[in-house]
Coordinates of C-alpha atoms in Angstrom, one line a residue:
M248 CA -0.3 0.2 0.0
A249 CA 0.5 3.1 -0.9
H250 CA 1.4 4.5 2.8
N251 CA 3.6 1.8 3.5
Y252 CA 6.5 2.8 1.0
P253 CA 9.4 3.8 2.2
A254 CA 10.1 7.7 2.5
E255 CA 12.1 10.2 4.1
V256 CA 12.0 13.8 4.5
S257 CA 15.6 14.9 3.4
A258 CA 15.1 18.5 2.4
I259 CA 12.3 21.5 3.8
K260 CA 11.2 24.1 1.2
I261 CA 9.5 27.4 2.5
S262 CA 7.7 29.1 -0.3
D263 CA 7.7 33.1 -0.5
E264 CA 9.9 32.7 2.9
E265 CA 11.3 36.4 2.5
K266 CA 7.3 38.1 1.8
L267 CA 6.2 35.8 5.3
R268 CA 6.2 37.4 9.1
T269 CA 6.5 33.9 10.5
N270 CA 9.9 32.7 11.1
A271 CA 11.2 30.3 9.2
Q272 CA 13.4 28.2 11.7
F273 CA 10.2 28.5 13.9
I274 CA 8.8 26.2 11.0
Y275 CA 11.1 24.0 11.0
T276 CA 11.3 23.1 14.5
A277 CA 7.7 22.9 14.2
L278 CA 8.1 20.3 11.4
E279 CA 10.9 18.9 13.7
E280 CA 9.3 18.5 17.1
E281 CA 6.2 16.6 14.6
G282 CA 8.5 14.4 14.0
I283 CA 9.0 14.2 10.5
F284 CA 13.0 13.6 10.2
E285 CA 12.0 10.3 11.9
A286 CA 9.1 9.1 9.7
Q287 CA 10.1 6.2 7.4
T288 CA 7.0 5.5 5.4
L289 CA 5.0 7.9 3.0
G290 CA 1.7 7.1 6.2
E291 CA 4.2 8.8 8.7
V292 CA 5.3 11.6 6.7
T293 CA 1.8 12.4 5.9
A294 CA 0.8 12.3 9.6
T295 CA 3.5 14.4 10.4
V296 CA 2.7 17.2 7.7
T297 CA -1.3 16.9 9.0
N298 CA -0.7 17.7 12.3
F299 CA 1.6 20.4 11.6
C300 CA -1.2 22.0 9.0
S301 CA -3.6 21.6 12.1
K302 CA -1.6 23.4 14.8
L303 CA -1.5 26.2 12.3
E304 CA -4.8 26.3 11.0
A305 CA -5.7 26.4 14.7
T306 CA -3.9 29.7 15.5
G307 CA -6.7 31.5 13.5
L308 CA -3.5 33.3 12.0
Y309 CA -3.6 32.1 8.3
D310 CA -5.5 32.4 5.8
S311 CA -3.9 28.8 4.3
V312 CA -1.6 26.5 5.0
V313 CA -0.9 24.2 2.4
V314 CA 2.3 21.5 2.7
E315 CA 3.0 19.9 -0.6
L316 CA 5.3 16.2 -1.1
G317 CA 7.9 15.5 -4.1
K318 CA 11.0 14.0 -5.2
D319 CA 14.4 15.2 -3.8
N320 CA 16.3 15.5 -6.8
N321 CA 19.6 16.5 -5.1
V322 CA 20.1 13.3 -3.5
D323 CA 20.8 9.3 -4.9
A324 CA 18.0 8.7 -6.9
E325 CA 17.9 4.8 -5.7
R326 CA 16.8 6.5 -2.2
H327 CA 13.6 7.5 -1.2
N328 CA 13.8 10.9 -0.2
I329 CA 11.3 13.8 -0.4
Q330 CA 10.7 17.4 -0.1
V331 CA 8.5 19.0 1.7
E332 CA 7.5 22.5 0.1
V333 CA 5.6 24.3 2.5
N334 CA 3.1 27.2 1.4
I335 CA 2.1 29.6 3.8
Q336 CA -0.8 32.5 3.4
E337 CA -0.7 34.8 6.8
K338 CA -3.9 37.1 7.7
K339 CA -2.9 40.3 8.6
W340 CA -1.0 41.4 11.4
Y341 CA -3.6 43.7 13.0
K342 CA -6.9 42.8 14.1
I343 CA -9.2 46.0 15.6
F344 CA -12.5 45.6 17.3
V345 CA -15.9 47.9 18.1
G346 CA -19.2 46.8 19.3
A347 CA -21.3 45.6 22.0
G348 CA -21.2 42.5 24.4
I349 CA -22.2 41.3 27.2
K350 CA -19.6 41.3 30.4
Q351 CA -19.8 37.9 32.1
Q352 CA -18.4 37.5 35.9
G353 CA -17.0 34.1 35.4
L354 CA -17.3 32.3 32.1
G355 CA -20.8 31.9 31.5
M356 CA -24.0 32.6 33.3
S357 CA -23.2 28.9 35.7
E358 CA -20.2 30.4 36.9
A359 CA -20.9 33.9 37.2
S360 CA -24.4 32.4 39.5
Q361 CA -21.8 30.7 41.3
L362 CA -19.9 34.4 42.5
G363 CA -23.4 35.9 42.7
A364 CA -22.8 38.7 39.5
L365 CA -24.8 39.3 37.0
P366 CA -24.0 39.8 33.3
K367 CA -24.6 43.5 32.5
A368 CA -24.2 44.8 28.6
Q369 CA -21.0 46.8 27.9
F370 CA -19.5 48.0 24.9
E371 CA -16.3 46.9 23.6
S372 CA -12.6 47.9 21.8
S373 CA -9.7 46.0 21.6
A374 CA -7.0 46.2 19.0
T375 CA -4.3 42.8 18.2
L376 CA -1.4 42.3 16.5
S377 CA -0.6 38.9 15.3
N378 CA 2.6 37.1 14.5
M379 CA 4.9 40.0 15.5
R380 CA 7.9 37.9 16.8
G381 CA 7.0 35.4 13.6
C382 CA 6.1 32.5 16.1
T383 CA 2.5 32.7 16.0
D384 CA 2.7 34.6 19.1
S385 CA -0.2 37.6 19.1
T386 CA -0.5 40.7 21.1
S387 CA -4.1 42.5 22.3
V388 CA -5.1 45.4 24.4
S389 CA -8.9 45.7 25.2
Y390 CA -11.0 48.5 26.9
T391 CA -14.4 47.8 27.7
I392 CA -17.4 50.2 29.6
D393 CA -20.5 48.4 30.8
Q394 CA -23.8 50.0 31.4
T395 CA -22.7 51.3 34.8
S396 CA -19.9 53.1 33.5
T397 CA -17.4 50.7 35.0
P398 CA -14.2 50.1 32.9
T399 CA -11.9 47.3 32.5
F400 CA -8.3 47.4 30.8
A401 CA -6.7 44.5 29.9
V402 CA -3.6 43.7 28.3
S403 CA -2.1 40.3 27.1
H404 CA 0.8 38.4 25.2
D405 CA 0.1 34.7 23.9
A406 CA 3.0 32.5 22.3
P407 CA 4.3 29.0 22.0
S408 CA 7.0 28.4 25.4
N409 CA 10.3 28.4 25.4
V410 CA 10.5 25.9 28.3
I411 CA 7.8 23.2 27.9
I412 CA 6.8 20.7 30.1
G413 CA 5.0 17.2 29.3
D414 CA 2.5 19.1 26.7
L415 CA 2.2 22.1 28.6
D416 CA 3.8 24.2 25.5
H417 CA 1.7 27.5 25.6
T418 CA 2.8 30.6 27.7
S419 CA 0.0 33.9 28.6
Y420 CA 1.2 36.8 30.3
R421 CA -2.1 38.9 31.5
A422 CA -2.5 42.0 33.5
M423 CA -5.9 43.5 34.2
V424 CA -7.9 46.3 36.1
D425 CA -11.2 45.6 36.5
T426 CA -14.1 46.2 38.6
I427 CA -16.6 42.8 39.2
D428 CA -20.0 44.2 41.0
F429 CA -21.2 42.1 43.5
E430 CA -23.7 44.5 44.6
H431 CA -26.7 42.5 43.7
A432 CA -25.9 39.5 46.1
R433 CA -23.0 40.8 48.6
S434 CA -23.5 44.9 48.9
Y435 CA -20.1 45.3 47.6
K436 CA -17.3 45.4 44.2
E437 CA -14.1 44.4 44.4
F438 CA -12.1 46.7 42.3
Q439 CA -9.0 44.8 41.0
R440 CA -5.3 45.0 39.6
S441 CA -4.2 41.4 38.4
A442 CA -1.1 39.9 36.9
S443 CA -0.7 36.4 35.8
F444 CA 1.4 34.0 33.8
R445 CA 0.1 30.9 32.6
L446 CA 1.6 27.4 31.0
S447 CA -1.2 25.7 29.0
N448 CA -1.5 23.0 26.3
S449 CA -3.9 25.2 24.5
R450 CA -3.4 28.9 23.0
A451 CA -6.9 29.3 24.2
G452 CA -7.5 32.1 26.0
S453 CA -9.9 30.4 28.5
P454 CA -10.5 26.7 29.6
F455 CA -14.1 26.2 27.6
L456 CA -13.1 28.1 24.3
A457 CA -9.9 25.5 24.1
Q458 CA -10.4 22.2 21.5
G459 CA -9.9 19.1 23.0
I460 CA -8.8 18.5 26.9
W461 CA -7.0 21.5 28.6
K462 CA -4.2 21.1 31.2
S463 CA -3.3 24.5 32.7
V464 CA -0.7 25.7 35.5
E465 CA -1.1 29.2 36.6
W466 CA 0.3 31.9 38.6
T467 CA -1.5 35.2 39.3
T468 CA -1.1 37.9 41.8
T469 CA -3.9 40.4 42.7
W470 CA -3.8 43.4 44.4
R471 CA -7.9 43.8 45.5
D472 CA -9.9 46.4 47.1
L473 CA -13.9 45.9 48.5
L474 CA -15.8 48.7 48.4
P475 CA -19.0 48.7 50.3
C476 CA -22.4 49.8 48.6
R477 CA -23.0 53.2 50.0
F478 CA -26.9 54.8 50.1
M479 CA -27.7 57.2 47.6
N480 CA -28.9 60.2 49.9
A481 CA -25.8 59.4 52.7
P482 CA -22.7 58.6 51.1
F483 CA -20.7 58.0 53.9
A484 CA -23.0 55.6 55.1
C485 CA -22.8 52.1 54.3
D486 CA -25.1 50.2 52.9
A487 CA -23.9 46.7 53.3
S488 CA -24.6 44.4 56.6
P489 CA -21.9 44.4 59.2
N490 CA -20.5 40.6 58.3
V491 CA -19.5 42.5 54.8
I492 CA -18.2 45.3 56.2
S493 CA -15.7 43.7 58.2
E494 CA -14.1 42.1 55.2
C495 CA -13.9 45.1 53.0
G496 CA -10.7 46.9 52.6
P497 CA -7.3 46.1 50.4
S498 CA -5.7 42.2 50.2
L499 CA -3.0 41.0 48.3
K500 CA -3.5 37.5 46.7
S501 CA -0.5 35.4 45.2
S502 CA -2.2 32.1 44.0
V503 CA -1.0 28.7 42.3
I504 CA -3.8 27.4 40.3
I505 CA -4.1 23.5 38.4
D506 CA -6.9 23.3 35.8
Y507 CA -7.5 19.7 34.1
R508 CA -10.8 19.8 32.1
L509 CA -12.4 17.1 29.3
N510 CA -13.9 19.5 27.6
G511 CA -15.9 16.9 26.3
V512 CA -14.0 15.0 24.5
L513 CA -15.9 11.9 25.9
L514 CA -19.1 13.7 24.7
D515 CA -21.1 13.1 21.5
N516 CA -22.3 16.8 22.2
R517 CA -20.3 19.2 24.4
L518 CA -22.9 21.6 25.2
A519 CA -25.5 18.9 24.8
P520 CA -25.1 15.5 25.7
T521 CA -26.5 12.6 25.4
K522 CA -24.4 9.9 25.4
G523 CA -20.3 9.9 27.4
F524 CA -18.6 11.2 30.3
D525 CA -16.8 14.6 31.0
Y526 CA -14.6 15.3 33.8
S527 CA -12.6 18.6 35.2
I528 CA -10.7 19.2 38.5
N529 CA -9.6 23.0 39.5
A530 CA -6.9 23.1 42.5
E531 CA -5.4 26.9 44.0
L532 CA -3.2 27.5 46.5
A533 CA -3.0 31.0 48.3
G534 CA -0.4 32.5 49.8
P535 CA 2.8 34.4 50.5
P536 CA 3.8 36.9 49.1
G537 CA 0.1 38.1 49.5
D538 CA -1.6 37.8 52.8
V539 CA -4.9 35.8 51.7
G540 CA -3.5 32.0 52.4
F541 CA -6.0 29.2 51.5
A542 CA -6.2 25.7 49.7
K543 CA -9.4 25.2 47.2
V544 CA -10.6 22.4 45.2
S545 CA -13.5 21.7 43.2
K546 CA -14.6 18.8 41.1
F547 CA -17.1 18.7 38.4
I548 CA -18.2 15.1 37.1
S549 CA -21.3 14.1 34.8
C550 CA -22.4 11.1 33.0
H551 CA -24.8 10.6 30.1
V552 CA -26.6 7.6 28.8
P553 CA -28.9 6.9 25.7
L554 CA -31.8 4.6 25.7
N555 CA -33.3 2.4 22.8
F556 CA -37.0 4.3 23.3
L557 CA -37.9 7.8 21.5
D558 CA -34.2 8.6 21.6
L559 CA -34.4 9.0 25.4
S560 CA -31.2 10.3 27.5
L561 CA -30.6 10.2 31.0
H562 CA -28.0 12.4 32.6
A563 CA -26.1 12.9 36.1
S564 CA -23.7 15.5 37.4
L565 CA -22.0 16.4 40.5
A566 CA -20.1 19.1 41.9
A567 CA -18.1 19.9 44.6
G568 CA -15.7 22.3 46.4
M569 CA -14.1 22.7 49.9
V570 CA -11.9 25.7 50.8
R571 CA -9.6 25.9 54.2
P572 CA -7.6 28.3 55.1
I573 CA -4.0 28.3 55.8
E574 CA -1.8 31.1 57.9
F575 CA 1.6 30.0 56.9
C576 CA 2.9 30.7 60.2
G577 CA 0.7 33.9 60.6
A578 CA 2.0 35.4 57.6
C579 CA -1.9 35.6 56.4
K580 CA -5.0 35.9 58.1
N581 CA -7.0 32.4 59.8
T582 CA -10.4 33.1 57.8
V583 CA -11.3 32.9 54.3
S584 CA -12.1 35.9 52.4
I585 CA -15.8 36.2 50.8
S586 CA -14.3 36.5 47.5
D587 CA -12.4 33.1 48.1
R588 CA -15.8 31.3 49.1
F589 CA -18.1 29.3 47.3
F590 CA -21.4 30.8 46.2
V591 CA -24.4 28.5 45.4
G592 CA -28.1 29.0 43.3
G593 CA -28.9 29.9 39.7
P594 CA -29.2 28.5 36.3
L595 CA -26.9 25.5 35.1
Q596 CA -26.1 24.9 39.0
L597 CA -28.7 24.9 41.3
R598 CA -32.2 25.5 39.4
G599 CA -34.7 27.0 41.3
F600 CA -32.8 29.6 43.1
E601 CA -31.3 32.5 43.0
P602 CA -27.5 33.0 42.2
A603 CA -26.3 32.9 45.2
G604 CA -29.4 32.3 46.8
V605 CA -28.8 29.2 49.5
G606 CA -26.2 28.9 52.4
P607 CA -25.2 31.7 55.0
R608 CA -26.8 34.9 55.1
A609 CA -26.5 37.9 57.2
D610 CA -28.9 40.0 59.0
E611 CA -32.0 41.6 57.1
G612 CA -32.1 45.5 57.0
V613 CA -29.1 46.7 55.1
G614 CA -27.6 45.5 52.3
A615 CA -29.1 42.7 49.6
L616 CA -32.5 42.4 49.6
G617 CA -33.1 39.5 52.3
G618 CA -29.6 39.8 53.6
D619 CA -25.9 40.0 52.0
S620 CA -25.5 36.2 51.1
L621 CA -21.7 35.1 52.7
G622 CA -20.8 32.4 50.8
G623 CA -19.3 29.0 52.3
E624 CA -16.3 26.5 52.2
L625 CA -17.9 23.4 51.6
Y626 CA -20.5 22.5 48.9
Y627 CA -22.2 20.4 46.2
T628 CA -24.8 20.4 43.8
S629 CA -26.4 17.3 41.7
T630 CA -28.5 17.2 39.0
I631 CA -30.2 13.8 37.6
A632 CA -32.3 14.5 34.5
A633 CA -33.6 12.6 31.5
S634 CA -34.3 13.7 27.9
I635 CA -35.9 13.8 24.9
P636 CA -35.1 15.2 21.3
F637 CA -37.4 18.8 20.4
P638 CA -40.6 17.6 18.7
I639 CA -40.5 20.0 15.8
A640 CA -37.7 18.8 13.5
K641 CA -36.2 22.1 12.2
I642 CA -35.3 23.4 15.9
K643 CA -34.4 19.5 16.7
D644 CA -31.9 19.4 14.0
S645 CA -29.9 22.2 15.8
G646 CA -29.2 19.8 19.0
A647 CA -32.5 21.1 20.9
R648 CA -33.8 19.4 23.7
L649 CA -36.4 19.1 26.2
M650 CA -35.6 17.7 30.1
G651 CA -37.1 16.9 33.5
F652 CA -34.8 17.1 35.7
A653 CA -34.1 17.4 39.8
N654 CA -31.6 19.5 41.4
F655 CA -30.1 18.6 44.9
G656 CA -27.3 21.0 46.6
T657 CA -26.4 22.7 49.9
L658 CA -23.2 25.4 50.7
T659 CA -22.0 25.7 54.5
G660 CA -18.6 25.8 56.5
W661 CA -16.5 23.7 58.1
G662 CA -17.5 22.4 61.7
V663 CA -20.7 21.3 60.6
P664 CA -22.0 18.0 61.5
L665 CA -22.2 15.5 58.2
K666 CA -25.8 15.0 59.5
Y667 CA -27.0 18.4 59.5
I668 CA -25.5 18.8 56.0
A669 CA -27.5 16.3 54.6
E670 CA -30.9 17.8 56.7
G671 CA -29.9 21.2 55.0
T672 CA -29.4 20.1 51.1
R673 CA -32.0 21.4 48.9
A674 CA -34.1 20.2 46.3
S675 CA -36.1 21.4 43.4
V676 CA -37.8 19.5 40.3
G677 CA -38.6 21.4 37.2
I678 CA -39.1 21.1 33.1
G679 CA -36.7 22.8 30.6
F680 CA -35.3 23.4 26.8
V681 CA -31.6 23.0 26.0
C682 CA -30.4 24.4 23.1
P683 CA -26.1 24.6 22.0
T684 CA -25.1 27.2 20.0
P685 CA -22.2 28.4 18.4
L686 CA -21.8 30.8 21.6
G687 CA -22.7 28.5 24.5
R688 CA -25.0 26.3 25.6
V689 CA -28.7 27.9 26.3
E690 CA -31.7 26.3 28.3
A691 CA -34.5 28.2 29.7
T692 CA -36.2 26.2 32.8
Y693 CA -39.1 26.3 35.3
A694 CA -38.2 24.9 38.5
A695 CA -40.3 24.5 42.2
P696 CA -37.8 24.4 45.2
I697 CA -39.7 21.8 47.2
K698 CA -36.6 21.5 49.8
Y699 CA -35.3 24.8 50.9
G700 CA -34.4 26.9 54.0
P701 CA -36.4 29.7 55.9
R702 CA -34.2 32.3 54.2
D703 CA -33.0 31.4 50.8
K704 CA -34.0 33.3 47.4
R705 CA -36.0 31.0 45.0
E706 CA -36.7 32.0 41.3
A707 CA -39.0 29.7 39.3
A708 CA -38.8 30.7 35.8
Q709 CA -34.7 31.4 34.6
F710 CA -32.6 31.8 31.6
G711 CA -29.2 29.9 31.5
F712 CA -25.9 30.4 29.1
G713 CA -23.2 28.0 30.0
F714 CA -20.5 25.7 28.8
I715 CA -21.3 22.2 30.4
F716 CA -24.3 20.3 31.4
G717 CA -24.4 21.8 35.3

């Protein structure tokens, strides 16, 4: 067979090399790392070339990447030598965007709801310089301002890493100035100035945008200042509970984050799965030189089983997390800041409850309606569901499904007996519509809480957006 035909690469040629921004040595190195000089058959050469093209195309910096294989006439004719000719068409070296979008405090409504923050409309502008160093690097500057006139400024640089650890071969540098609005649930805003360095296996800006498994190690340092809400007619008086006011003020957080996500590679549909398995784990350790110290771990797992009956599928998921303060011999505080705790409630997580709608809460009187949400150090949420395709063909073809579900979950702190954690579990049942879109998973649900606390905030009809089945 042709694929088993003996072949070795003896030469690499780059078409119009002098016109390209992409560095020739970068192309040679990329092909060598794919093992093109170790290939012994035509099939092996073709496989390495295909991987090389796929990786370059995935950067989004090229209009086309074409590699042609031909006979190398500069060597002994009796040998099976091949010349590889690389033909690259580059995109413009700059990209400017001005428009509107949605500001999420997180990576989707499900993540934002865990923080107790709501999405906002915003004006967006950004400029990106591509491939200026010739190694598929990109540098971006962005400025946004939301509907409350809160600005965000960010600078980032992404490039292949000079130091490769396993398959972590991409580096990202980021600096950001932002203000996160938690007034809806916690009665304060958090002003942040942060800088981070990340080593990952993908150039995607966030794990949910990566195609395939995501692995990353990140160091980040953030100077943050918690600013309590104030009364409009008395700006020197705080409209926040004493619990929140005691947490306000500046702090310095320095942490290392390890993140691993299957990202739906074992699912038939990442956003509206009917078959397969998904898993993720995130671990964070914060400590000196910052004054915030803790160890934090969160996990997610889901399983989906199709049945040979009406295209019915059964679904189950479980998310859980814990955070524990670490003093580091007195260098850090012995409590977990409200900004680092977990919050539970909202769409794609614990349906039937408002974002940050369950768990410890401050006394009513000042602050958020019903009392400020204070978060917790231990949580779990779980979903059991069944779904069928949407009955209308045109909508069904998009992957849309109808589902019935039951949600369970709770949020608490350390020192609470397991018996009371079980007794404090909230529960809801409901129905909903789910549809995968190019922007993520969209769902509309109606849920009735059947077990809840006396101060929980409930919400029957909800609209959710995210990237995983929750």
